[in-house]
XYZ file of C-alpha atoms in Angstrom:
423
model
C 11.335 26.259 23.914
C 7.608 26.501 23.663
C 7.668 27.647 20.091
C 10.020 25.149 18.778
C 7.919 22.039 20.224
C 4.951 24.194 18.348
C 6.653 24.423 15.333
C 7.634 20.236 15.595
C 3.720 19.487 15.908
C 3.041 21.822 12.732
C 5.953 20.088 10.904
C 4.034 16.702 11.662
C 0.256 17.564 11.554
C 0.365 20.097 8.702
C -0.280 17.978 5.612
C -3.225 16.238 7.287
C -4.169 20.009 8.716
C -4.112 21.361 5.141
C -5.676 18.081 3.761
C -8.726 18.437 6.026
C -9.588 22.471 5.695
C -9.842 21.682 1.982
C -11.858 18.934 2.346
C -14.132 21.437 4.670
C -14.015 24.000 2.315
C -15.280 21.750 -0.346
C -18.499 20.926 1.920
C -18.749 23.986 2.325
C -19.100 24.909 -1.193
C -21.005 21.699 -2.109
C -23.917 23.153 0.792
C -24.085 26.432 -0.686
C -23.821 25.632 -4.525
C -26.174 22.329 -4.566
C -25.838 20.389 -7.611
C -23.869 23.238 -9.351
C -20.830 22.692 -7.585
C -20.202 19.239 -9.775
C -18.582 21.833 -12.056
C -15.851 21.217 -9.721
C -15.949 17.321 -10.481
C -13.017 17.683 -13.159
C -10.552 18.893 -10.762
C -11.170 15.697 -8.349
C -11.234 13.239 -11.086
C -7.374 14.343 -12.350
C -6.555 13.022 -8.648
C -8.892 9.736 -8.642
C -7.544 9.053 -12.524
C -3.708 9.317 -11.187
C -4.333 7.713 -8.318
C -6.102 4.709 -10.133
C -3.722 5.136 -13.078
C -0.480 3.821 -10.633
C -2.335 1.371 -8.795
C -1.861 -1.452 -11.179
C 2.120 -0.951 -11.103
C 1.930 -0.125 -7.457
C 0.157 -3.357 -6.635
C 1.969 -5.939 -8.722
C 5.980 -4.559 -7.873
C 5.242 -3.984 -4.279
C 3.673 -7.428 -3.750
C 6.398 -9.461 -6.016
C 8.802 -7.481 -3.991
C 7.946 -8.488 -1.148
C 7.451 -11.954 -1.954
C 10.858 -12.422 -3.936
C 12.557 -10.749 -0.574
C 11.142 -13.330 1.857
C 13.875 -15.756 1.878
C 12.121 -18.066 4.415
C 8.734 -19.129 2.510
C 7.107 -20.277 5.997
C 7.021 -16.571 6.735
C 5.062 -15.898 3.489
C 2.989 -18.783 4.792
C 2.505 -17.320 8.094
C 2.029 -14.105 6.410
C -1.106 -14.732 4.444
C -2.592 -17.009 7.796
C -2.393 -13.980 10.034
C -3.863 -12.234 7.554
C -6.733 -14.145 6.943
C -7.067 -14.646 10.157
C -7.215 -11.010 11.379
C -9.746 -9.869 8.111
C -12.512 -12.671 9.417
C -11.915 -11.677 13.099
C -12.613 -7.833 12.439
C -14.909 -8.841 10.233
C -17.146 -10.762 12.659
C -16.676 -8.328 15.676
C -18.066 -5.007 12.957
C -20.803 -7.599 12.401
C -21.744 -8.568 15.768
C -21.338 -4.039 16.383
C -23.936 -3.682 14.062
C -26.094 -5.804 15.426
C -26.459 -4.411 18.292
C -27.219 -1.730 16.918
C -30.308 -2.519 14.314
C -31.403 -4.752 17.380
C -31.763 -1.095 19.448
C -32.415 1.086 16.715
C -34.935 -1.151 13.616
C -33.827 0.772 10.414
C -36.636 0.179 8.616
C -38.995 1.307 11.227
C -41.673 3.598 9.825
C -40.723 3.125 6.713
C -42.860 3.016 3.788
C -40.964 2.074 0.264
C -42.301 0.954 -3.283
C -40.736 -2.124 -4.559
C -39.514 -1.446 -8.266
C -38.268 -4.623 -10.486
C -34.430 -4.505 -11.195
C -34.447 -4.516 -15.045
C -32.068 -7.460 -14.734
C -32.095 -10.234 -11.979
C -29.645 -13.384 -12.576
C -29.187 -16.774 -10.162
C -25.710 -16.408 -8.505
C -23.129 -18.027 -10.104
C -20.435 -18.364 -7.339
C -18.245 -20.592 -9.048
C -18.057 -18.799 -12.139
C -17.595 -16.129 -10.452
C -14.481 -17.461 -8.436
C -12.890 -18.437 -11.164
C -13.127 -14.321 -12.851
C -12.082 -13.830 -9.245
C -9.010 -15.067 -9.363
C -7.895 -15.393 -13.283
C -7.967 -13.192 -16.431
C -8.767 -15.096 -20.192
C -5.677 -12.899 -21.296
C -2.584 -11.154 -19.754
C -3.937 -7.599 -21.225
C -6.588 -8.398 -18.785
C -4.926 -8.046 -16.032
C -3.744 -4.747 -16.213
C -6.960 -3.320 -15.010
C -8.084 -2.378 -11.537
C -11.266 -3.947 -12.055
C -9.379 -7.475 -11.910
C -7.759 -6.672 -8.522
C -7.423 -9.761 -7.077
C -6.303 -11.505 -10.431
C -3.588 -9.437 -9.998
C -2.520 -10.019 -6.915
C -2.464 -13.810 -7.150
C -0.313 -12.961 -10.085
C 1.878 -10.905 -8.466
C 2.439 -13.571 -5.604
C 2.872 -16.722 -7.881
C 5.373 -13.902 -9.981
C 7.334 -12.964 -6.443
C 7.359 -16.533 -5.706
C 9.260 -17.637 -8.825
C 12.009 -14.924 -8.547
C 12.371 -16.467 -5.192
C 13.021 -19.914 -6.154
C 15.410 -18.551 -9.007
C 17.709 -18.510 -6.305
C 20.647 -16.851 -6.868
C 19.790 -16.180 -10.396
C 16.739 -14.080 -9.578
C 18.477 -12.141 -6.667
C 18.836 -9.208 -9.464
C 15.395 -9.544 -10.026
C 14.593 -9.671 -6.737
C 16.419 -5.970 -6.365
C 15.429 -4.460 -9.205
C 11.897 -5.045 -7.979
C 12.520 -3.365 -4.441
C 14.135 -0.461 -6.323
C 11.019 0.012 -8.544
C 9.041 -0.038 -5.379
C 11.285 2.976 -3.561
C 10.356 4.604 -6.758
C 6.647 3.744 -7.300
C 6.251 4.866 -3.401
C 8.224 8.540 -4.351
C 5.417 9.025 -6.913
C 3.385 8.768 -4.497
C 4.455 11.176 -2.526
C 4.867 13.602 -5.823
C 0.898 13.000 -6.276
C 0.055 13.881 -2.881
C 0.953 17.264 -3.538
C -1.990 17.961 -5.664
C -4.384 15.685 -3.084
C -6.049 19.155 -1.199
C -7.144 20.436 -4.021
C -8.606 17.114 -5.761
C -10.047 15.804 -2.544
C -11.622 18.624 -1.768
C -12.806 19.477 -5.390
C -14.715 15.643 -4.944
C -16.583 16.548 -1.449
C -17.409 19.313 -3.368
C -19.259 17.401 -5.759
C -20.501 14.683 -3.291
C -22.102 16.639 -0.621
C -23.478 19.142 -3.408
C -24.523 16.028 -5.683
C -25.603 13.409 -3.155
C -26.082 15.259 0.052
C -30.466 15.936 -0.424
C -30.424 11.833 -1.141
C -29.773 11.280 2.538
C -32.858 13.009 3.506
C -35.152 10.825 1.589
C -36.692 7.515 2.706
C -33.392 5.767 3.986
C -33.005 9.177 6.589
C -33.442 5.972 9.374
C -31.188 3.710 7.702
C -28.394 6.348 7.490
C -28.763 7.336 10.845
C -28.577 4.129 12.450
C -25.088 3.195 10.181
C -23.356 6.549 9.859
C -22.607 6.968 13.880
C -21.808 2.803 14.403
C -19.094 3.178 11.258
C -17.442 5.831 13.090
C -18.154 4.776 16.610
C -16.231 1.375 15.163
C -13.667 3.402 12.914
C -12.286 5.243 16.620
C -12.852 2.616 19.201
C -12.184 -0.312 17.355
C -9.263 0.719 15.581
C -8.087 2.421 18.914
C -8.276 -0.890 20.330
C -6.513 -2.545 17.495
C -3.565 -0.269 17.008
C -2.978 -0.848 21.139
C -3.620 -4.533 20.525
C -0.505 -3.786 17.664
C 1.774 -1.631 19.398
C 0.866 -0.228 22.544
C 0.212 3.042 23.125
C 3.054 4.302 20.805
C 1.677 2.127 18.295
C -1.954 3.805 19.050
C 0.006 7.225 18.024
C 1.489 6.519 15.141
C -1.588 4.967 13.810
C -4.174 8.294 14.554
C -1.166 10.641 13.147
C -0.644 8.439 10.041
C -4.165 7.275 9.249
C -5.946 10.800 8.288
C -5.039 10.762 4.741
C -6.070 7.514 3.942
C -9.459 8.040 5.958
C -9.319 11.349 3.960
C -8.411 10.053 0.881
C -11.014 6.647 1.159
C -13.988 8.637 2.491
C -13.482 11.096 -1.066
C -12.770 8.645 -3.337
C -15.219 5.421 -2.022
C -12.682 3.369 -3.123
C -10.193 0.973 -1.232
C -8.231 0.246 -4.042
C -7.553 4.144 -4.999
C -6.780 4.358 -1.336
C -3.916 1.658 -1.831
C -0.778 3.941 -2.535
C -1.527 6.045 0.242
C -2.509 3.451 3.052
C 1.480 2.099 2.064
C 2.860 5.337 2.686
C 0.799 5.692 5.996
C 2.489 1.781 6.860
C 5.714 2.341 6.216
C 5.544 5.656 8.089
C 4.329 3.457 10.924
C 6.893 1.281 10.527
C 5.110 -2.005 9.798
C 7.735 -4.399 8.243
C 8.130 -3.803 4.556
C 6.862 -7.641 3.619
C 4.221 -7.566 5.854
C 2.832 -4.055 4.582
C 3.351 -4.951 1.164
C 1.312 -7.967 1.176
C -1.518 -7.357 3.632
C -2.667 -3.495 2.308
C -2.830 -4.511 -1.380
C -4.881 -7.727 -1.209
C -6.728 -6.009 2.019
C -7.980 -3.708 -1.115
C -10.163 -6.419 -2.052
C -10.675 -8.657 0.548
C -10.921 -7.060 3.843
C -13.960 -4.907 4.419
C -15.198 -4.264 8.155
C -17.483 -1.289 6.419
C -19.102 -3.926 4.295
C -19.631 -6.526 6.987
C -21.322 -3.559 9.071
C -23.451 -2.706 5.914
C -24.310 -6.199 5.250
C -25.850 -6.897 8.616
C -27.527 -3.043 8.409
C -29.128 -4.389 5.039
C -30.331 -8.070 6.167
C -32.038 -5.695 9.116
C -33.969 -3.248 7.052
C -35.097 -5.891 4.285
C -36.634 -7.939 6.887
C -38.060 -4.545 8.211
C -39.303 -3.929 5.077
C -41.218 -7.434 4.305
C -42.016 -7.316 8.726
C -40.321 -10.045 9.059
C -39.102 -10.423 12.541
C -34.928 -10.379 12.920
C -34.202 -12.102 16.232
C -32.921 -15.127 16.998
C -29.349 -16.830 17.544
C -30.056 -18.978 14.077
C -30.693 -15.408 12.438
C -27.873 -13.556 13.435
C -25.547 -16.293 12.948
C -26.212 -16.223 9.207
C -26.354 -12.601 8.986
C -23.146 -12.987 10.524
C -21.987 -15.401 8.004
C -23.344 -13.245 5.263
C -21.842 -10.299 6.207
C -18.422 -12.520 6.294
C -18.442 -13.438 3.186
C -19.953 -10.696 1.551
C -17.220 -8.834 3.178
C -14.058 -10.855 3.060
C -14.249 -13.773 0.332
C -17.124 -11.786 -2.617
C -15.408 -8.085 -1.688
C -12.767 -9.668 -3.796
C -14.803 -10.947 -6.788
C -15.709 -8.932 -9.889
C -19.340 -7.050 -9.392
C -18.845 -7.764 -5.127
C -20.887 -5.121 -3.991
C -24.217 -6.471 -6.265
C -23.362 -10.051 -5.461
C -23.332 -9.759 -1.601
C -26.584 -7.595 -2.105
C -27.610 -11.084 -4.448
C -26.349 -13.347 -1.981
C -28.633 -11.505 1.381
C -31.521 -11.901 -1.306
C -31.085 -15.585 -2.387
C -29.977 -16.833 1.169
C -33.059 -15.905 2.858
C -35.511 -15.818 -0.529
C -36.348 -12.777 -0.642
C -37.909 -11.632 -3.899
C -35.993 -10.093 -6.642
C -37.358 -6.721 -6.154
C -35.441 -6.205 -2.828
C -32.276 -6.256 -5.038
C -32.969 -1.904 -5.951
C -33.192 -1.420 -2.401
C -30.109 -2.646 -1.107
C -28.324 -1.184 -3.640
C -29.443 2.206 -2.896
C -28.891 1.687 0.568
C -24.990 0.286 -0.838
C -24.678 3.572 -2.763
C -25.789 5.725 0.158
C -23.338 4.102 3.067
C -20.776 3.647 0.521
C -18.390 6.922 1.735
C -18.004 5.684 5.513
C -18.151 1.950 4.215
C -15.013 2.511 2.423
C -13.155 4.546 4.847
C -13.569 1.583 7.305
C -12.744 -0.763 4.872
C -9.641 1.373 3.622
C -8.154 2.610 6.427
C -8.297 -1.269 8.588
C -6.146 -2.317 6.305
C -3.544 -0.309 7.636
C -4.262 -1.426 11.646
C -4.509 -4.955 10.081
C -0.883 -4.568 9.117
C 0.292 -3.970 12.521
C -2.132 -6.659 13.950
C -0.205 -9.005 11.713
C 3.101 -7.347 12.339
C 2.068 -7.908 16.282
C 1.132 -11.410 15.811
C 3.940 -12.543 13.622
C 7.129 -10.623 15.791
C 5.624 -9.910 19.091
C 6.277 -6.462 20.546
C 9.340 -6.141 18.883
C 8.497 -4.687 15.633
C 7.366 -1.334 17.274
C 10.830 -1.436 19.534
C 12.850 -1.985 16.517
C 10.897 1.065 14.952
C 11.561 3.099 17.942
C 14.891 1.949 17.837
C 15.573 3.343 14.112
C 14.897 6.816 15.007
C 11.820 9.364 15.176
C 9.199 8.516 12.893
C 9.300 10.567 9.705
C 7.487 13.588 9.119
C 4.662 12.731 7.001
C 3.218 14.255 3.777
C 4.663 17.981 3.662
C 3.454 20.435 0.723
């Protein structure tokens, strides 16, 4: 009796088991062999490159599929509202997180940095920029990741007209969900190789990267790294009970370690994409719901960067000893971190222009630009698991908000949960 209920948690836990010894292993090896251990970069990138290489496809039939299905186009309505609402909510409680934090531990205390020019400083442009945002000169251009949110607004308007077809585009409509069953199976086949590329990359990283966190932004990293996490298990505790209860709490913490895996690798959200739908529908979050928020989440919902936003405005104004109290002050940190987070995570170049945007809000000099991008590059692993893996607990927020308790029940009701990843 005892060894079969054994042999039921090994069935469930054993992919994310497996997944996290190799990613161990490769530490491991990155500590011993230093910088020599990038020979083992090739074997990561053929997982990054086939991970990026389906995302495209993955992102435009899974949204248009769930678009086309939604007979009732209040729901999609109600959909994207929820959404937006729960991305700026999280948003502004990882902000107000952090700054509690850099208002008990000053980053930038005791440190001493030079100021180097960027070679190239520009005004922002935030209208231009909108406008690369959210459309593409020509259709080849959409077809690339790095026009992410192009594609998506594509994908809806694309969903939307198969919908109105009627009758007509009910074909369409199923071809499309068929081609998502599919896209989600390959997947699954990619997964296989994901031990061995993932931990291949932390290889590389910690063997690469790893001395950088000892140098002159030790402070900064020590004040972000344990907040990130301290929000990526309490507040996404909270949020998955907030979803489902504590059976929703469950299925999120069993479901959610590749994704954090696979994110905190890869420092990419959009990468993380196939794999935070697999860890939804395992979940059980409605297929319209998942299939709209986790995609366009990708690009527009980033709790990691709001926390790294307000950790930057903190240790700039360290750096120039300016003083950063004051409810006027942290409101607009707030608000920077917002948008820099939620609207310009979503615009081509995001990361440099919410680094521009802290710099021209509060008029700083162009030479703080090369520090916040190092301190960008250095946060960016945790950044991006937060940002990755809330997309998935945003889901069920949504899925919470939208059908009340009753989406978990009607999971429960449809049987056990399935077993997840197996190799």
């Amino acid at each position: 009796m005892v060894q079969a209920k054994k042999g039921g948690v090994w069935n469930s836990y054993k992919y994310p088991i497996k997944l996290l010894i190799c990613v161990a292993l490769g530490a491991v090896i990155g500590l011993i062999a230093g910088p020599k251990a990038e020979v083992l970069k090739p074997l990561g990138d053929l997982f990054i490159n086939a991970m990026f290489t389906i995302v495209v496809p993955l992102v435009f039939i899974n949204i248009s599929s769930a678009v086309a299905g939604v007979a009732d186009l209040k729901r999609l309505g109600k959909i994207l509202g929820v959404m937006l609402a729960v991305f700026i909510v999280t948003g502004i409680i990882s902000s107000i997180l952090m700054l509690a934090g850099v208002s008990l531990f000053p980053p930038a205390q005791g440190v001493n940095l030079e100021l180097v020019p960027p070679e190239d400083f520009s005004p922002l442009k935030t209208a231009d920029q909108i406008v690369k945002a959210f459309t593409v000169p020509d259709f080849g251009d959409i077809l690339s990741r790095k026009n992410m949110l192009a594609l998506i607004v594509f994908s809806i308007l694309f969903g939307l007209a198969v919908s109105l077809t009627g009758e007509k585009g009910r074909k369409i409509s199923e071809g499309l969900t068929v081609l998502s069953d599919v896209m989600l199976k390959l997947v699954q086949i990619l997964m296989y190789y994901a031990p061995i590329g993932l931990g291949a990359y932390f290889a590389t990283l910690v063997g690469v990267f790893g001395p950088e966190l000892l140098g002159s932004y030790a402070r900064a990293m020590a004040v972000y790294y344990p907040i990130s996490i301290l929000y990526f298990i309490v507040a996404f505790t909270l949020y998955s009970l907030f979803a489902g209860g504590k059976t929703g709490m469950k299925l999120f913490w069993k479901e959610v370690i590749s994704p954090a895996v696979t994110s905190l690798a890869t420092s990419s959200s959009v990468a993380t994409i196939p794999v935070n739908l697999k860890a939804a529908e395992q979940i059980g979050v409605p297929k319209d719901i998942r299939e709209i928020v986790i995609p366009i989440g990708a690009t527009a919902h980033m709790d990691g960067s709001c926390l790294s936003a307000i950790l930057k405005i903190s240790f700039i104004f360290g750096i120039f000893n300016m003083p950063f109290h004051g409810i006027d002050t942290y409101f607009t940190a707030i608000l920077i971190a917002v948008l820099s987070g939620v609207v310009m995570s979503g615009v081509p170049g995001g990361g440099f222009i919410g680094e521009a945007l802290i710099v021209t809000m509060y008029g700083f000099p162009p030479e703080a630009l090369p520090i916040l991008a190092m301190i960008g590059t250095l946060v960016d692993p945790p950044a991006t698991m937060v940002n990755a893996t809330g997309d998935t607990v945003a889901s069920m927020m949504v899925a919470r908000i939208l059908e009340g308790k009753e989406w978990m029940k009607r999971k429960l009701k449809g049987g056990k949960p399935q077993k997840t990843f197996t190799v």
